[in-house]
Short mmCIF file of C-alpha atoms in Angstrom, two decimals:
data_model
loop_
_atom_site.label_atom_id
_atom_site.label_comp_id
_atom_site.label_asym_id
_atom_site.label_seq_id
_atom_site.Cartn_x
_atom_site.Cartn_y
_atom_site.Cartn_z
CA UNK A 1 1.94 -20.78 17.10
CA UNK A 2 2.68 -19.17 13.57
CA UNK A 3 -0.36 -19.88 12.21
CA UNK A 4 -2.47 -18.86 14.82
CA UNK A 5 -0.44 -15.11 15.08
CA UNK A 6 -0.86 -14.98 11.76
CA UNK A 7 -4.91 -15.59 11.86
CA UNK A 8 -4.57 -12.76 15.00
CA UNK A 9 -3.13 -10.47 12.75
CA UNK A 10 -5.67 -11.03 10.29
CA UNK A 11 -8.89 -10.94 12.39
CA UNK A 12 -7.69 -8.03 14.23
CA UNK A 13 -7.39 -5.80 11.10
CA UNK A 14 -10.21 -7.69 9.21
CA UNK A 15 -12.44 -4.52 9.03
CA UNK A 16 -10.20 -2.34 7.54
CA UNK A 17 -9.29 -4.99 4.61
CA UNK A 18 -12.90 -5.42 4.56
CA UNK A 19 -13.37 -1.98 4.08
CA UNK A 20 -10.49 -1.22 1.52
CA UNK A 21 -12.56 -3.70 -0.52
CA UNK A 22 -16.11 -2.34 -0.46
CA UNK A 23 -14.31 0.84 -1.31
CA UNK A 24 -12.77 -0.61 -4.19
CA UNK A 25 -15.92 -2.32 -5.12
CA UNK A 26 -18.18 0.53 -4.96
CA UNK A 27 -15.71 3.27 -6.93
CA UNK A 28 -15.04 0.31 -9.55
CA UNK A 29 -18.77 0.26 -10.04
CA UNK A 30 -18.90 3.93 -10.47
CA UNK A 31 -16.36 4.00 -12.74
CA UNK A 32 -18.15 1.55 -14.83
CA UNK A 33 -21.75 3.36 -14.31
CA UNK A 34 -19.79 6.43 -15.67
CA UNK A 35 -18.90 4.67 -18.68
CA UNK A 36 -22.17 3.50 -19.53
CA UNK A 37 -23.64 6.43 -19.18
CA UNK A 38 -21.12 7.99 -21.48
CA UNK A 39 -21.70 5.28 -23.92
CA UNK A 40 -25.87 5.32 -23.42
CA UNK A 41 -26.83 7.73 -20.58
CA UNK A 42 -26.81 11.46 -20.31
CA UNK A 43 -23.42 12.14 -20.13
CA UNK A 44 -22.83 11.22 -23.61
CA UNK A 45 -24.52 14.74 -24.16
CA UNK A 46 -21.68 16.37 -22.37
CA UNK A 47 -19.32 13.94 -23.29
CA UNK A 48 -18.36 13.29 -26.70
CA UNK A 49 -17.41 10.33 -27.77
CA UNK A 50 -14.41 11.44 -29.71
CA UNK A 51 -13.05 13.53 -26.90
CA UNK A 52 -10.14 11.54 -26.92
CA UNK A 53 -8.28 13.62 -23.91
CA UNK A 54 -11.33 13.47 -21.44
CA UNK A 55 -12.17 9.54 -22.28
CA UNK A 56 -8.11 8.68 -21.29
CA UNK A 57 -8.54 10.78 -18.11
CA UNK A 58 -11.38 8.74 -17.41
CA UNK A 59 -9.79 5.34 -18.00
CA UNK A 60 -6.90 6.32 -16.30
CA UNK A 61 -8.63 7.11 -12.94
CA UNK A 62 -11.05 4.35 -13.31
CA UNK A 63 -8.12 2.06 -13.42
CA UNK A 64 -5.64 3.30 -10.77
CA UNK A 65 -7.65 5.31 -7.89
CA UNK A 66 -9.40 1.88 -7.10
CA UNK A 67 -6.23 -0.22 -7.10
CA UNK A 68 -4.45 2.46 -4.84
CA UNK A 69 -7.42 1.71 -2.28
CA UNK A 70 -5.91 -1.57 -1.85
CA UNK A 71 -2.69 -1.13 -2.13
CA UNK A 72 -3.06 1.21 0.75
CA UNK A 73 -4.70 -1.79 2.97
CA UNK A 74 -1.09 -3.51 2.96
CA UNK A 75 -0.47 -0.81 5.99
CA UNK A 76 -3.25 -1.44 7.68
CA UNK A 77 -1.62 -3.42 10.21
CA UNK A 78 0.97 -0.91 11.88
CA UNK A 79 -2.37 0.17 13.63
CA UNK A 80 -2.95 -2.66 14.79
CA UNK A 81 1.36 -2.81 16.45
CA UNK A 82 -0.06 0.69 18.52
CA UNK A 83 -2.67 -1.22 20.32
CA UNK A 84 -0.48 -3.91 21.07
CA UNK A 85 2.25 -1.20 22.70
CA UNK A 86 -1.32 0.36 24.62
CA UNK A 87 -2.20 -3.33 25.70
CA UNK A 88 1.32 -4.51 27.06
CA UNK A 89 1.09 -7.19 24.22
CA UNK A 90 4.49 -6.70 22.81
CA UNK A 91 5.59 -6.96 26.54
CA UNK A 92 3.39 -10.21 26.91
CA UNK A 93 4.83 -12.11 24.24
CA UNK A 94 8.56 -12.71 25.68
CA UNK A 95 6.60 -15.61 27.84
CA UNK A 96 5.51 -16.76 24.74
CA UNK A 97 7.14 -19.12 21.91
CA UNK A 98 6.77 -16.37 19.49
CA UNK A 99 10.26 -14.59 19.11
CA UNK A 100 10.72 -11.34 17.66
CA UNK A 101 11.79 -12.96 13.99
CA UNK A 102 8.37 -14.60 14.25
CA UNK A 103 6.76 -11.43 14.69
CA UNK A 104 8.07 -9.67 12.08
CA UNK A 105 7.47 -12.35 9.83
CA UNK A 106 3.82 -12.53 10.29
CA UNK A 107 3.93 -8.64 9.49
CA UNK A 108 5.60 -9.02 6.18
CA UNK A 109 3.88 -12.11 4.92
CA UNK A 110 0.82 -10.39 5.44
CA UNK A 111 2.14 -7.02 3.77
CA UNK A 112 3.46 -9.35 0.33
CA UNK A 113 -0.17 -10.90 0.58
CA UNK A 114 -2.04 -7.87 0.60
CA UNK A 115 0.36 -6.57 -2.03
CA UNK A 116 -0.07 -9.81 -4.39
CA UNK A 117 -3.80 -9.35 -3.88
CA UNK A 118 -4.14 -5.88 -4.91
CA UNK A 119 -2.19 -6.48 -7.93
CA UNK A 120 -4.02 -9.19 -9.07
CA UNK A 121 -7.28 -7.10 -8.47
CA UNK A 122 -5.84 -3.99 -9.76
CA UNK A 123 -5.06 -6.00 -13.18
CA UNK A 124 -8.50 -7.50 -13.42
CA UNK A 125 -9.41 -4.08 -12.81
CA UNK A 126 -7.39 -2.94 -15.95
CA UNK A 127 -9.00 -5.37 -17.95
CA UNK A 128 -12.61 -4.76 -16.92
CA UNK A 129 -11.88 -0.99 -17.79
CA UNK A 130 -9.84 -1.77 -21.28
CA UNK A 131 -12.79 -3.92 -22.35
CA UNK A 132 -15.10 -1.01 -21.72
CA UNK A 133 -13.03 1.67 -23.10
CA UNK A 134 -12.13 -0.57 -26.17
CA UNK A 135 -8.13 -0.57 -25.16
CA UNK A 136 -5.31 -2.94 -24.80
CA UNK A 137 -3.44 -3.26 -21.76
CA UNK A 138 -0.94 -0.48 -22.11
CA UNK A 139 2.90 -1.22 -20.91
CA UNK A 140 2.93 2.35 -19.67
CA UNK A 141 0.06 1.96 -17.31
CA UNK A 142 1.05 -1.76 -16.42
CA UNK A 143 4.33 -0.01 -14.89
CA UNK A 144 2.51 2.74 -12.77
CA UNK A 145 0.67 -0.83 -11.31
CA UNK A 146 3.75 -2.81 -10.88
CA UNK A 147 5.84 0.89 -9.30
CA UNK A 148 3.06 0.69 -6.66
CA UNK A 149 4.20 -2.62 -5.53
CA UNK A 150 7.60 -1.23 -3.90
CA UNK A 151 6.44 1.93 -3.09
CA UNK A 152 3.49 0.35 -1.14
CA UNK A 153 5.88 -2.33 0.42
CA UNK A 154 8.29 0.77 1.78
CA UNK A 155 5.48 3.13 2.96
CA UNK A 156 4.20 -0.08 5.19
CA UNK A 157 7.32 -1.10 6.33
CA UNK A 158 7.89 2.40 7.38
CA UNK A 159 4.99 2.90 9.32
CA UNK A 160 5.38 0.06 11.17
CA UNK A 161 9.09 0.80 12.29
CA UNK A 162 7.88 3.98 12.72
CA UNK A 163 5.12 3.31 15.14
CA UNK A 164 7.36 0.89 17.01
CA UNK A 165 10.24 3.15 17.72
CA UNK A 166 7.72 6.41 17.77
CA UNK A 167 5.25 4.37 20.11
CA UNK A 168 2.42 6.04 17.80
CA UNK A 169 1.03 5.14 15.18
CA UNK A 170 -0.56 8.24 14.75
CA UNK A 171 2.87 9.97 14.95
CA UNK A 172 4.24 7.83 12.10
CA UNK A 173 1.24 8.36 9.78
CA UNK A 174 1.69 12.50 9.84
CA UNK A 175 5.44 12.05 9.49
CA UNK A 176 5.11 9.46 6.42
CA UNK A 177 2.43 12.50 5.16
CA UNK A 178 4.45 15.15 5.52
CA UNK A 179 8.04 13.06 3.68
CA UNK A 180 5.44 11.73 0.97
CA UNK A 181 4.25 15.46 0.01
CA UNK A 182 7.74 16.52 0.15
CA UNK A 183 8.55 14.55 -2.43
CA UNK A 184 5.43 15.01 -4.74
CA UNK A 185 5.56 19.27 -4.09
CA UNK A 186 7.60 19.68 -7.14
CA UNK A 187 5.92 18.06 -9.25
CA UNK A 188 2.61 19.29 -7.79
CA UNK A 189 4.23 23.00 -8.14
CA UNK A 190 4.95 21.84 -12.14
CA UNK A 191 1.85 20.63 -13.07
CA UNK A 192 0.07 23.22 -11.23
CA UNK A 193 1.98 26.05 -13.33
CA UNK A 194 1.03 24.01 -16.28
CA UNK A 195 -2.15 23.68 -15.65
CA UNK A 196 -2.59 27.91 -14.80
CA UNK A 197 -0.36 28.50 -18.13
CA UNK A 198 -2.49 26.35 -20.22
CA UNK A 199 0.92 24.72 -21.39
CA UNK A 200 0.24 21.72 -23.99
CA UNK A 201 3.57 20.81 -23.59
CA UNK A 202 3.39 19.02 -20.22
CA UNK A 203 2.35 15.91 -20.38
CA UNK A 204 2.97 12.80 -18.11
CA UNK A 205 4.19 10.46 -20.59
CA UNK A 206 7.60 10.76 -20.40
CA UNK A 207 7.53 9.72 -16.76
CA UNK A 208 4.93 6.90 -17.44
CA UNK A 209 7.74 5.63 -20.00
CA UNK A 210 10.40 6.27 -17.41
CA UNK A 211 8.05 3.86 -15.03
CA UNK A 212 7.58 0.93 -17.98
CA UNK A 213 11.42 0.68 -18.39
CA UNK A 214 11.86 -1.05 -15.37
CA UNK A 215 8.94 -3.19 -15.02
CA UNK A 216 10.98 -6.60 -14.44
CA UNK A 217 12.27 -4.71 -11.81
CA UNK A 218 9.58 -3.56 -9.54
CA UNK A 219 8.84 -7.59 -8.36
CA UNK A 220 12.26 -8.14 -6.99
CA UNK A 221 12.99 -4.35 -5.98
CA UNK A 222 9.70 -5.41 -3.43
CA UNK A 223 10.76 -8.69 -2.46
CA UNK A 224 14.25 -6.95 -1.68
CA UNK A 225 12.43 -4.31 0.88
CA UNK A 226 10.41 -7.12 2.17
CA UNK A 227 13.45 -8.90 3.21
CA UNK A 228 15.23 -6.14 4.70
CA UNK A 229 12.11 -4.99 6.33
CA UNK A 230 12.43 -8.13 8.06
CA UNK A 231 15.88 -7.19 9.74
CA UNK A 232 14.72 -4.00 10.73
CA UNK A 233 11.36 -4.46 12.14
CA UNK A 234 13.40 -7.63 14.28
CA UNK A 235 16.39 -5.38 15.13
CA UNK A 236 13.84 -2.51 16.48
CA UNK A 237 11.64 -5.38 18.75
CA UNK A 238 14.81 -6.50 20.39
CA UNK A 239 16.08 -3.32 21.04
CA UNK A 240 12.53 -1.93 23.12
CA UNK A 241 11.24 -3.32 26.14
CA UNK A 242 13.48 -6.36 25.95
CA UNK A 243 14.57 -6.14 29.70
CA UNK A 244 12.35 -8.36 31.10
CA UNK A 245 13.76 -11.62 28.59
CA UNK A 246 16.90 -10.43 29.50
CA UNK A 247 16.17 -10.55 33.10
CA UNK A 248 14.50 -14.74 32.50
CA UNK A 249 17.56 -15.05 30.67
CA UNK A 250 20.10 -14.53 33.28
CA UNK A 251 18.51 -16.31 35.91
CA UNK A 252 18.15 -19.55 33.99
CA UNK A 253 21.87 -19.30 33.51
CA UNK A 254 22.34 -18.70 37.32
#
């Protein structure tokens, strides 16, 4: 019964992994094309190839705007916990084996796969770009890779408990939005005044460094929301539309 939830879960949501992935595919492609053509094309006439602070803008977008397409894919199944409100599903399954524990298993094994798979893409992305660009692997960047793990783990755990208590999954997405640009508006507002001061002296290395100190970390800090993601998502199921097992319940009792 696992197993075949689990394959549910996957086919249902298939496109949009499938889609994360072309999109991955085609900007890591650009990214390269952009490269060569700096290296052999036309842009090398706009482009110099000592213009050290354009070429590490370059290989810092090529590296993490295609892994944060699939990290993103790890949510793509609270969409999927909106139909299943729509379609009585949830309601359906207390006459099935499949408890709510089960449930919210399958949800978070296939979040930690997604998540394992993007890293390991987003690192053979890193080495496809430092090849190119003639780098090494910096520890700096490896943490802004490893910090997504967590932060992608929590942002799909939250949607999902989200849509379950909210009953929309288009409700949770705008109020995820709206907390995530909270957080980012002041350092938006600071680099923003930078930027229109021509400062030199911002610079996001200090908080890349910040990021690198706790790369050990980042693994088990994941693995830790994972688990209690488990307990909540299980705690919210029992707690809506539960009436009806409650009901079967009694009766066998009686």
């Amino acid at each position: 019964m696992m197993k075949g939830l689990f394959y549910r879960e996957l086919y249902l949501t298939r496109k949009t992994y499938l889609s994360a992935v072309c999109v991955y595919v085609l900007i890591t492609v650009l990214c390269v094309l952009i490269n060569l053509s700096i290296s052999f094309g036309n842009l090398r006439y706009l482009i110099a190839a000592d213009n050290k602070a354009t070429l590490d803008s370059l290989f810092y977008i090529s590296v993490i705007i295609p892994s944060a397409v699939l990290y993103l894919m790890s949510s793509a199944n609270f969409e999927l916990i909106d139909k299943d409100i729509t379609s009585k599903w949830l309601l359906f399954q207390y006459s099935t084996p499949v408890s709510e524990k089960k449930y919210a298993f399958v949800k978070i094994m296939i979040i930690f796969c997604t998540i394992s798979f993007s890293f390991i893409m987003s690192m053979a992305n890193a080495a496809l770009f430092c090849a190119l660009y003639g780098r090494s692997l910096e520890r700096e960047l490896l943490g802004l890779l490893l910090v997504l793990m967590p932060v992608t783990a929590l942002g799909a755990l939250l949607l999902i408990s989200l849509t379950i208590f909210l009953k929309s999954s288009t409700t949770a997405a705008i109020l995820i939005i709206i907390a995530a640009f909270a957080a980012a508006y002041p350092f938006m507002m600071k680099l923003i005044i930078a930027s229109s001061d021509n400062s030199e002296d911002f610079t996001l290395m200090p908080f890349l460094e910040n990021i690198a100190r706790f790369i050990p970390a980042y693994p088990v800090i994941t693995l830790f929301i994972l688990a209690a993601g488990q307990l909540v998502i299980t705690a919210i199921l029992k707690k809506r539309e539960n009436f009806p097992r409650r009901i079967k319940k009694e009766a066998v009792k009686k």
